[in-house]
JSON list of C-alpha atoms in Angstrom, two decimals:
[
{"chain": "A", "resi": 1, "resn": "UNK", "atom": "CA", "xyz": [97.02, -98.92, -30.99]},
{"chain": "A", "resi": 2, "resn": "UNK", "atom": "CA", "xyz": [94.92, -98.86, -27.83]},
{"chain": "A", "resi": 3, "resn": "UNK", "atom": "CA", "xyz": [91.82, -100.35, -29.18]},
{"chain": "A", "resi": 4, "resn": "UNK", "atom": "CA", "xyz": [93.86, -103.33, -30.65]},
{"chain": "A", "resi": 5, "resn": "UNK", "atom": "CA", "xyz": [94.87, -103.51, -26.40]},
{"chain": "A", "resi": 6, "resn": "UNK", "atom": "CA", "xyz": [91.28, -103.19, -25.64]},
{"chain": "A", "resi": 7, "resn": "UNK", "atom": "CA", "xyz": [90.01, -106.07, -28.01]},
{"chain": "A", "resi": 8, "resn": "UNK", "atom": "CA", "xyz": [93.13, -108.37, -27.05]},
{"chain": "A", "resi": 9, "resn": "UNK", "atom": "CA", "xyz": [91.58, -107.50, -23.16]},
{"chain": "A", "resi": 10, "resn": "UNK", "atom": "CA", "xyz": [87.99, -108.33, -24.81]},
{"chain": "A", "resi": 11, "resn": "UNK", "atom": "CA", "xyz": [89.11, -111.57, -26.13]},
{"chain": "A", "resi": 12, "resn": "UNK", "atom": "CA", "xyz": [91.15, -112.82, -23.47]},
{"chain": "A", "resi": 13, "resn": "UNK", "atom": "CA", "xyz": [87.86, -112.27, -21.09]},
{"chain": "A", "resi": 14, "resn": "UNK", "atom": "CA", "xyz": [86.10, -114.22, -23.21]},
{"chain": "A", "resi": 15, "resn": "UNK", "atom": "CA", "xyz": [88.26, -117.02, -23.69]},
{"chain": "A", "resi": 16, "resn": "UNK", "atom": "CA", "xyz": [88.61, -117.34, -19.72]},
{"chain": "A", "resi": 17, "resn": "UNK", "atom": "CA", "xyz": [84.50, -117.25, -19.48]},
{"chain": "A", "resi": 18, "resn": "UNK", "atom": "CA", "xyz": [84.62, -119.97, -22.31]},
{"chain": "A", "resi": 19, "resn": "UNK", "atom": "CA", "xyz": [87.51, -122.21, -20.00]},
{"chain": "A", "resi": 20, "resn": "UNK", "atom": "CA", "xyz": [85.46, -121.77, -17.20]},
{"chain": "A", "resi": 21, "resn": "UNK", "atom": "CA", "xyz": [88.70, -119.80, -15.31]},
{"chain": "A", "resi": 22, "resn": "UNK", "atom": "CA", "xyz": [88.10, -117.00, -13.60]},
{"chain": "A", "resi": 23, "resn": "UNK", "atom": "CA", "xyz": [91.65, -115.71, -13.73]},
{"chain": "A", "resi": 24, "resn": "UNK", "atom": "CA", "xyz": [92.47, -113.41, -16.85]},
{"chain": "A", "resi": 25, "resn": "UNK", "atom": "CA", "xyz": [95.19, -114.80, -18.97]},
{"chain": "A", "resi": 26, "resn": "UNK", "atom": "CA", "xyz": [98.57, -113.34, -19.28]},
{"chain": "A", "resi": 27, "resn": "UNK", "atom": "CA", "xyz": [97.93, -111.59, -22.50]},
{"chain": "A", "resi": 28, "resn": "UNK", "atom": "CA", "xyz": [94.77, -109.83, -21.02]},
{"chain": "A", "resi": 29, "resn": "UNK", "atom": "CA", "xyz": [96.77, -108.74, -17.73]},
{"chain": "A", "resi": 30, "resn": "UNK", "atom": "CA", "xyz": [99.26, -107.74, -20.12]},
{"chain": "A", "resi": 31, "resn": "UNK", "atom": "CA", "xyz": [96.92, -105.50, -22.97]},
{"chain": "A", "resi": 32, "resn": "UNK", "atom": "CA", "xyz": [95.29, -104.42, -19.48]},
{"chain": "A", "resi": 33, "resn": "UNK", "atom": "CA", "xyz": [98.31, -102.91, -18.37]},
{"chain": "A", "resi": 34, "resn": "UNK", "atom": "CA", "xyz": [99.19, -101.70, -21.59]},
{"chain": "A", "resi": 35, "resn": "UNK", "atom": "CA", "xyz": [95.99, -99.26, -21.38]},
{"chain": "A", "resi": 36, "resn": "UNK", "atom": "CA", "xyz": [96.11, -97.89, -18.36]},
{"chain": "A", "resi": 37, "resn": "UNK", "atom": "CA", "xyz": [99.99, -97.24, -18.71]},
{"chain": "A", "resi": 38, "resn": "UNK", "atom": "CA", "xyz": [98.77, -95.57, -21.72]},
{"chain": "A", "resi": 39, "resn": "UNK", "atom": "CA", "xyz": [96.24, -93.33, -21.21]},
{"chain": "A", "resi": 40, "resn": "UNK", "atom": "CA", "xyz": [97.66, -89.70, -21.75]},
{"chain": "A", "resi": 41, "resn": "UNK", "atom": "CA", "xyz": [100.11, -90.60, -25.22]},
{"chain": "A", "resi": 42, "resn": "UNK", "atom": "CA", "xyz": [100.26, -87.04, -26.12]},
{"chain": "A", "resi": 43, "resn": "UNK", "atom": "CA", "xyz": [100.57, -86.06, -22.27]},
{"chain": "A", "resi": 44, "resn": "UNK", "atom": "CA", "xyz": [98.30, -83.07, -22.63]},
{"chain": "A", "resi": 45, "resn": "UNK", "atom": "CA", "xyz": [96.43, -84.00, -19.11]},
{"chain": "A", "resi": 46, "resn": "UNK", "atom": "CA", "xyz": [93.76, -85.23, -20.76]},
{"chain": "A", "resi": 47, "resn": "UNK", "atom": "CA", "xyz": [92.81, -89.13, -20.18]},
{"chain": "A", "resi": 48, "resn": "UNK", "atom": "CA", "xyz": [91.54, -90.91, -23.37]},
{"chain": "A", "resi": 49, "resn": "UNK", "atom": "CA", "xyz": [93.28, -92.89, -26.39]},
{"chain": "A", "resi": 50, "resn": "UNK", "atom": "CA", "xyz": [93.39, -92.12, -29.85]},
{"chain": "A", "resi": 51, "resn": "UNK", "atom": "CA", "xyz": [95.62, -93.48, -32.84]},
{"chain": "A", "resi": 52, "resn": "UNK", "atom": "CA", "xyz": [99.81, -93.33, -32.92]},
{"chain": "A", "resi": 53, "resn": "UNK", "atom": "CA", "xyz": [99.48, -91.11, -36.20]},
{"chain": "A", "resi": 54, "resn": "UNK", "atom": "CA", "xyz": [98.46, -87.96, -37.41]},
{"chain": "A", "resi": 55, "resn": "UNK", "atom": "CA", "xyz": [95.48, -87.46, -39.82]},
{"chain": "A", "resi": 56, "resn": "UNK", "atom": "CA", "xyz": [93.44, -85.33, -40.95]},
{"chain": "A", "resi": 57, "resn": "UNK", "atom": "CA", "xyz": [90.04, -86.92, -39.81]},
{"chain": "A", "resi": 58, "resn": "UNK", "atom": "CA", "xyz": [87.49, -85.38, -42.46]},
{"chain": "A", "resi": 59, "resn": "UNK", "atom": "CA", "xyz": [89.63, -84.21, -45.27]},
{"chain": "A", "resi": 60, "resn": "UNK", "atom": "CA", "xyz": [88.75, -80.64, -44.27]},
{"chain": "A", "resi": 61, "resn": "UNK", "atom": "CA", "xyz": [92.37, -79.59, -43.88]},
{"chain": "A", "resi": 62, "resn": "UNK", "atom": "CA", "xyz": [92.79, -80.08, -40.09]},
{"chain": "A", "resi": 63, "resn": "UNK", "atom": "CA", "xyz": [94.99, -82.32, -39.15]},
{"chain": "A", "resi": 64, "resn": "UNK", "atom": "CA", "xyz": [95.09, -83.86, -35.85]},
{"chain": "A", "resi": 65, "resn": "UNK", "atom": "CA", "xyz": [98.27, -84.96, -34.54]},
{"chain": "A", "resi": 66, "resn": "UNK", "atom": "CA", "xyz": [99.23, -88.43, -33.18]},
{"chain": "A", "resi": 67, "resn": "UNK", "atom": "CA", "xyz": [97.62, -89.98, -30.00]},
{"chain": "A", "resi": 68, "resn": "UNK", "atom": "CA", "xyz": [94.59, -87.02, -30.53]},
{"chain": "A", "resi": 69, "resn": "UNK", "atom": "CA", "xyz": [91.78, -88.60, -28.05]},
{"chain": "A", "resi": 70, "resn": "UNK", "atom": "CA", "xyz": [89.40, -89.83, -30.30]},
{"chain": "A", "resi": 71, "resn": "UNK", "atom": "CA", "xyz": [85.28, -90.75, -29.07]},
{"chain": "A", "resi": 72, "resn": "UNK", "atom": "CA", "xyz": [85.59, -94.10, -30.41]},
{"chain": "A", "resi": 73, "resn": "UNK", "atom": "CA", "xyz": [88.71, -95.49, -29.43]},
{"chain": "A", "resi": 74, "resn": "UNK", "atom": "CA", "xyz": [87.78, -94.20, -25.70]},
{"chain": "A", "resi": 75, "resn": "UNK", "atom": "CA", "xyz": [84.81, -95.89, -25.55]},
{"chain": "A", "resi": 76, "resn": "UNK", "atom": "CA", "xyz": [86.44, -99.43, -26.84]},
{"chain": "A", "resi": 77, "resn": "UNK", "atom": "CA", "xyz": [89.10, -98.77, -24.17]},
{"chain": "A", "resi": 78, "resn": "UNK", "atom": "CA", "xyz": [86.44, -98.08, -21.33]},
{"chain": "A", "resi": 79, "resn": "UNK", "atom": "CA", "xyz": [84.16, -101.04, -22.48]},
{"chain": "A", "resi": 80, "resn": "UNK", "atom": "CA", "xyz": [87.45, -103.09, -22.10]},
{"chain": "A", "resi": 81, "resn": "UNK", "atom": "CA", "xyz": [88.44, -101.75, -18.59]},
{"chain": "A", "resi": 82, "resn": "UNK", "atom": "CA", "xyz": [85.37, -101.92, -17.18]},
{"chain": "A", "resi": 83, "resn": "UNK", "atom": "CA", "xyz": [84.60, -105.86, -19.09]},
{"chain": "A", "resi": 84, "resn": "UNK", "atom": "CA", "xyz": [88.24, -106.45, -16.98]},
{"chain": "A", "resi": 85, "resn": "UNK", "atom": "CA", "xyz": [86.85, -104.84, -13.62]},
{"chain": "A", "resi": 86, "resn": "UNK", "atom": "CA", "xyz": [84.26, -106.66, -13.59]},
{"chain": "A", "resi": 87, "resn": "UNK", "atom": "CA", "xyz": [85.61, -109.68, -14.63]},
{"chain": "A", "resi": 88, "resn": "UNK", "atom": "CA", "xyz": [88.63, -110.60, -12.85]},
{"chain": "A", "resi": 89, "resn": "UNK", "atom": "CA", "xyz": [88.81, -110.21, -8.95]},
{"chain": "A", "resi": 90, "resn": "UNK", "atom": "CA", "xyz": [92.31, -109.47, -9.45]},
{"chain": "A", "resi": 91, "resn": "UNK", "atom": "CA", "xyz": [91.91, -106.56, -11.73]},
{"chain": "A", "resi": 92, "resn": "UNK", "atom": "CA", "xyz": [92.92, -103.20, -10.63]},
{"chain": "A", "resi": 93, "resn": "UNK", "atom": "CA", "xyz": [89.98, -101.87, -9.54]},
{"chain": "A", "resi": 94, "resn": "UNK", "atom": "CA", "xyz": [90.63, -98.61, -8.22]},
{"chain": "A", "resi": 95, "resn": "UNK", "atom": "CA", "xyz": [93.28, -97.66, -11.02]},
{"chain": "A", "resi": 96, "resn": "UNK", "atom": "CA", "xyz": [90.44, -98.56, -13.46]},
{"chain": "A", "resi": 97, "resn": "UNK", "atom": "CA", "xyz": [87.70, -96.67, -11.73]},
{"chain": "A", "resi": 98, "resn": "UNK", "atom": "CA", "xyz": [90.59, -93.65, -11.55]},
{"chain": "A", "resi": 99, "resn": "UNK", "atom": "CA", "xyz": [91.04, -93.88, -14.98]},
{"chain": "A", "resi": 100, "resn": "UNK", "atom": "CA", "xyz": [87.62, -94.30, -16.56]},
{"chain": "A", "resi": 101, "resn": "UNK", "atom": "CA", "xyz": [86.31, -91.64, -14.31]},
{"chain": "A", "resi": 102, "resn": "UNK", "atom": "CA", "xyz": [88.98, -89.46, -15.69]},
{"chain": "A", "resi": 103, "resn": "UNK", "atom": "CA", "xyz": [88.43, -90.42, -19.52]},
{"chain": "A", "resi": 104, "resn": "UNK", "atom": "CA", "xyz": [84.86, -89.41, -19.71]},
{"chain": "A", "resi": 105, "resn": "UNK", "atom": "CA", "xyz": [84.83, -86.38, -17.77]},
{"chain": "A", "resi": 106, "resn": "UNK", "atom": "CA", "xyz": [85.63, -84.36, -21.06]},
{"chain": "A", "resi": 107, "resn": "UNK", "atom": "CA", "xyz": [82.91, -85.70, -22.73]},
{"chain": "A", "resi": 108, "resn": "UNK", "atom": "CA", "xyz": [80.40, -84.46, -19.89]},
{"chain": "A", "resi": 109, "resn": "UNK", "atom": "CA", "xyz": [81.46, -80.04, -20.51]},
{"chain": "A", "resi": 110, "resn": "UNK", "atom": "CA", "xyz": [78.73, -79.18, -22.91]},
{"chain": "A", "resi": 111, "resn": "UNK", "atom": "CA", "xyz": [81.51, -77.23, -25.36]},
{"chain": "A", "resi": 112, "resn": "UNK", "atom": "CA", "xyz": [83.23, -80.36, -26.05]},
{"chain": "A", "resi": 113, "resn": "UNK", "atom": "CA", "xyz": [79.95, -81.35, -27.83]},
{"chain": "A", "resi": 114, "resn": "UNK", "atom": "CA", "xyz": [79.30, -81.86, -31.55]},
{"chain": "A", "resi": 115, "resn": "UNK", "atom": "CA", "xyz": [76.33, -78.79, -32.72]},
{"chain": "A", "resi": 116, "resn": "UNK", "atom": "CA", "xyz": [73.69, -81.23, -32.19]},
{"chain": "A", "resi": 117, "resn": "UNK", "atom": "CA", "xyz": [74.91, -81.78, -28.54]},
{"chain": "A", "resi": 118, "resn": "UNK", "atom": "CA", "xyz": [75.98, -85.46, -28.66]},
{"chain": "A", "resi": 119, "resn": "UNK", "atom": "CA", "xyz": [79.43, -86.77, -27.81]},
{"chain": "A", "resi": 120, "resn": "UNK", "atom": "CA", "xyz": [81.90, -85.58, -30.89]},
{"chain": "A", "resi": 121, "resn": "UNK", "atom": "CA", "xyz": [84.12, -87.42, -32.89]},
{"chain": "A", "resi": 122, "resn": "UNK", "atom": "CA", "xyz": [87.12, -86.78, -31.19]},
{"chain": "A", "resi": 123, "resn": "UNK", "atom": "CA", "xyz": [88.15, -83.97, -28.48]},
{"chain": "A", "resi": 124, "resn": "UNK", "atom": "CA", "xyz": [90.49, -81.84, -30.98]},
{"chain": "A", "resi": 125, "resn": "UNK", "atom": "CA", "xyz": [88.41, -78.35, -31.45]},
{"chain": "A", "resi": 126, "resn": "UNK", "atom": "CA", "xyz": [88.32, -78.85, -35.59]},
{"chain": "A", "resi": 127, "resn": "UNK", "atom": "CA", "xyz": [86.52, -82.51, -34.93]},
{"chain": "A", "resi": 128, "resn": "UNK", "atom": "CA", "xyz": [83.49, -81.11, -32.89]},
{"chain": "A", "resi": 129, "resn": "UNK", "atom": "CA", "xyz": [82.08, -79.38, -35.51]},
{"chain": "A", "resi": 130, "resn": "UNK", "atom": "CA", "xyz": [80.81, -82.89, -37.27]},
{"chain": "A", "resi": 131, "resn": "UNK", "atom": "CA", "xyz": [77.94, -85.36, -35.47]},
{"chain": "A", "resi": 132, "resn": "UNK", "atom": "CA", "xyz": [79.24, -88.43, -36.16]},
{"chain": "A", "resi": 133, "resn": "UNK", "atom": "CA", "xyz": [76.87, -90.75, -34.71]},
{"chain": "A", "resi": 134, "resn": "UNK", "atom": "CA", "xyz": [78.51, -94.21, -34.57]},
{"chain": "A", "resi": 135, "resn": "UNK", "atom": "CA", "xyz": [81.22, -92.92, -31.54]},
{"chain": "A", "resi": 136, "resn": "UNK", "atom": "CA", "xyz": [78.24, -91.20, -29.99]},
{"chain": "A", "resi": 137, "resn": "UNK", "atom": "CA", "xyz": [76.13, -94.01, -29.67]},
{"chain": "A", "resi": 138, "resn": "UNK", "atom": "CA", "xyz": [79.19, -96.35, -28.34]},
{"chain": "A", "resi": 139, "resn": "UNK", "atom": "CA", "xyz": [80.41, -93.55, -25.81]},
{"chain": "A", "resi": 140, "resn": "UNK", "atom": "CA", "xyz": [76.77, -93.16, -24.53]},
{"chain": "A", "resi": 141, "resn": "UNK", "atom": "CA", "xyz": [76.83, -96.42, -23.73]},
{"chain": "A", "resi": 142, "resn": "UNK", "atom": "CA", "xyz": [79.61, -96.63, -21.60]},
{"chain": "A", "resi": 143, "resn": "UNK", "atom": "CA", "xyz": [78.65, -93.12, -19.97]},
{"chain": "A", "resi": 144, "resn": "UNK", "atom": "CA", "xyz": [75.00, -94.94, -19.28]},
{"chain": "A", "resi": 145, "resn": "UNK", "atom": "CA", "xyz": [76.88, -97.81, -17.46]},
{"chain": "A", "resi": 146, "resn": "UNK", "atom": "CA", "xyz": [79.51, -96.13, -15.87]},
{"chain": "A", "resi": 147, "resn": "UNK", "atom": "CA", "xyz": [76.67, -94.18, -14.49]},
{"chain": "A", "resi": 148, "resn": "UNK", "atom": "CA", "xyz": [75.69, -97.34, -12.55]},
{"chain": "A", "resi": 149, "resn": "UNK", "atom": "CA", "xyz": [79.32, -98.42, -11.03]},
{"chain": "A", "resi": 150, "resn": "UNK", "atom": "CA", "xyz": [80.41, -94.69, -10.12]},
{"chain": "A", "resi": 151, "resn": "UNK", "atom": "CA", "xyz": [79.31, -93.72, -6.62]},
{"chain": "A", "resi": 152, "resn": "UNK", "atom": "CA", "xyz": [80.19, -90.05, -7.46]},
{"chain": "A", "resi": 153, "resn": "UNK", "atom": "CA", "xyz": [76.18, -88.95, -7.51]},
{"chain": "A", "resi": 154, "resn": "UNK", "atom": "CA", "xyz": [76.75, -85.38, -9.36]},
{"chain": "A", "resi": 155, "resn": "UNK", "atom": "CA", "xyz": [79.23, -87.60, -11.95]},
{"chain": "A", "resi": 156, "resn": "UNK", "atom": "CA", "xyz": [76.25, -90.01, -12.11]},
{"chain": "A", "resi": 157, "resn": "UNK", "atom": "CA", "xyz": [73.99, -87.45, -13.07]},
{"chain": "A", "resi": 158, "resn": "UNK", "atom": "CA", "xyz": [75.80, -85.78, -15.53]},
{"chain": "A", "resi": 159, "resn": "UNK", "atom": "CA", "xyz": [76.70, -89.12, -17.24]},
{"chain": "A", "resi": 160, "resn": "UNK", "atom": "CA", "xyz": [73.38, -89.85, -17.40]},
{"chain": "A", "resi": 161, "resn": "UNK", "atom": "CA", "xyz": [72.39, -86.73, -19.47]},
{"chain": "A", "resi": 162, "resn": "UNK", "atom": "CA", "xyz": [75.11, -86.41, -21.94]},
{"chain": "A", "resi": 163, "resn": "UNK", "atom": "CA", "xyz": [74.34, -90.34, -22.71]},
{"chain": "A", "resi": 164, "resn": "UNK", "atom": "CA", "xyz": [70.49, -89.49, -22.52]},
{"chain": "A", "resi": 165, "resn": "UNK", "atom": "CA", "xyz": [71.38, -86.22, -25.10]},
{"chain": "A", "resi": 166, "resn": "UNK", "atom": "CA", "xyz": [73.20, -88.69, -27.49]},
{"chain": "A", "resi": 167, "resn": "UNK", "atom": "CA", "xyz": [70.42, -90.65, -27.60]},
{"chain": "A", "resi": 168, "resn": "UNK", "atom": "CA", "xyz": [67.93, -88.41, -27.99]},
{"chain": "A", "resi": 169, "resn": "UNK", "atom": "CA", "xyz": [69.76, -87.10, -30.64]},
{"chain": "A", "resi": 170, "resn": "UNK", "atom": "CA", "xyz": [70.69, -90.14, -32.55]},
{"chain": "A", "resi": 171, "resn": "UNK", "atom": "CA", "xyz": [66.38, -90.76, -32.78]},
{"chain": "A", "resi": 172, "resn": "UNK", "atom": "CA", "xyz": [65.69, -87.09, -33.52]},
{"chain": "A", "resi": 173, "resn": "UNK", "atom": "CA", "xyz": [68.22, -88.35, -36.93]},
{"chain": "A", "resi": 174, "resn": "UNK", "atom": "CA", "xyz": [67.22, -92.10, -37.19]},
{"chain": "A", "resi": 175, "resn": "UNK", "atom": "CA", "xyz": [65.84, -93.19, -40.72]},
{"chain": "A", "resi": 176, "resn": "UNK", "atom": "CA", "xyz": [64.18, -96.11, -41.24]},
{"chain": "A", "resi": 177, "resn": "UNK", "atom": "CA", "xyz": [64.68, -98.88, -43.79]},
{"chain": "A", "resi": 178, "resn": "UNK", "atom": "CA", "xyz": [62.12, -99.40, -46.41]},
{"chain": "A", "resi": 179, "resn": "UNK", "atom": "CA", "xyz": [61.84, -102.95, -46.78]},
{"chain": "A", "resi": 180, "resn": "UNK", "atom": "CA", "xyz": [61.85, -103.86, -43.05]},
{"chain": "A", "resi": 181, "resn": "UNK", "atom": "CA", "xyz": [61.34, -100.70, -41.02]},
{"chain": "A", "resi": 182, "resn": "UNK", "atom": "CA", "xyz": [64.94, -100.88, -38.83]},
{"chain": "A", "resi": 183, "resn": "UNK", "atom": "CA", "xyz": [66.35, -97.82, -37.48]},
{"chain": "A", "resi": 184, "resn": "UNK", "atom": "CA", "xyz": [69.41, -96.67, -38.69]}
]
């Protein structure tokens, strides 16, 4: 599962900031790998990781079929690579850029969008009908700082806007709590 890779990568960064190292371990290099050999499961063309099985996301009938490139597990999987890239001197760098570039350029076409224009829950046509904010707010967040390492300008840009759109749709829907005021 692809974000079990990306939080073994996670982990092993941390434990080599913790030793002081500045070498990943083995089992980083090795979950690493793992992703970026990884990145098209259903080899459809289109960059981005999902979950080995098929399910039927919102219990509306649709199913969507193993590996389906799903917002959240994307945006673990970028956070990881770009944690690794900017990590480990060693890491892959251009591979990484290559592939991160290619995972979030789906998310930028506007009809990939859920209805209230933020990132959807996954990239199968049935799951863009729903907002479903927590994978929005995560994938914005990698678009926002991917926005700063890219030296693509018009890729920039466009990052920039679909994370900005996200945003400004996840306050157009906050709430607030009663007893202390936090968003949510």
């Amino acid at each position: 599962i692809p974000k079990a890779y990306a939080m073994v990568l996670l982990g092993s960064i941390d434990q080599a900031r913790k030793l002081g190292v500045v070498r990943l371990p083995q089992l980083g290099m090795t979950a690493g790998m793992w992703i970026l050999d990884h990145r098209d499961e259903n080899h459809d063309g289109v960059i981005g990781w999902g979950v080995p099985i098929a399910w039927d996301a919102y219990g509306d009938g649709s199913v969507n079929p193993a590996n389906t490139e799903y917002t959240i597990s994307t945006a673990i999987v970028v956070h990881a690579l770009l944690d690794w890239m900017e990590f480990a001197a060693d890491a892959p760098r251009q591979q990484i850029l290559a592939t991160v570039t290619d995972a979030l350029k789906p998310y930028l076409q506007t009809e990939m969008r859920a209805p209230s224009g933020m990132a959807p829950y996954s990239l199968a046509k049935e799951d863009r009908r729903y907002d479903t904010f927590n994978p929005a707010a995560y994938l914005a967040g990698q678009m926002q700082r991917f926005s700063l390492i890219t030296t693509d300008a018009a890729m920039a840009s466009n990052l920039q806007l679909a994370a900005d759109t996200t945003i400004s749709v996840l306050i157009a829907n906050k709430k607030s709590s009663a007893e202390s005021g936090a968003w949510y």
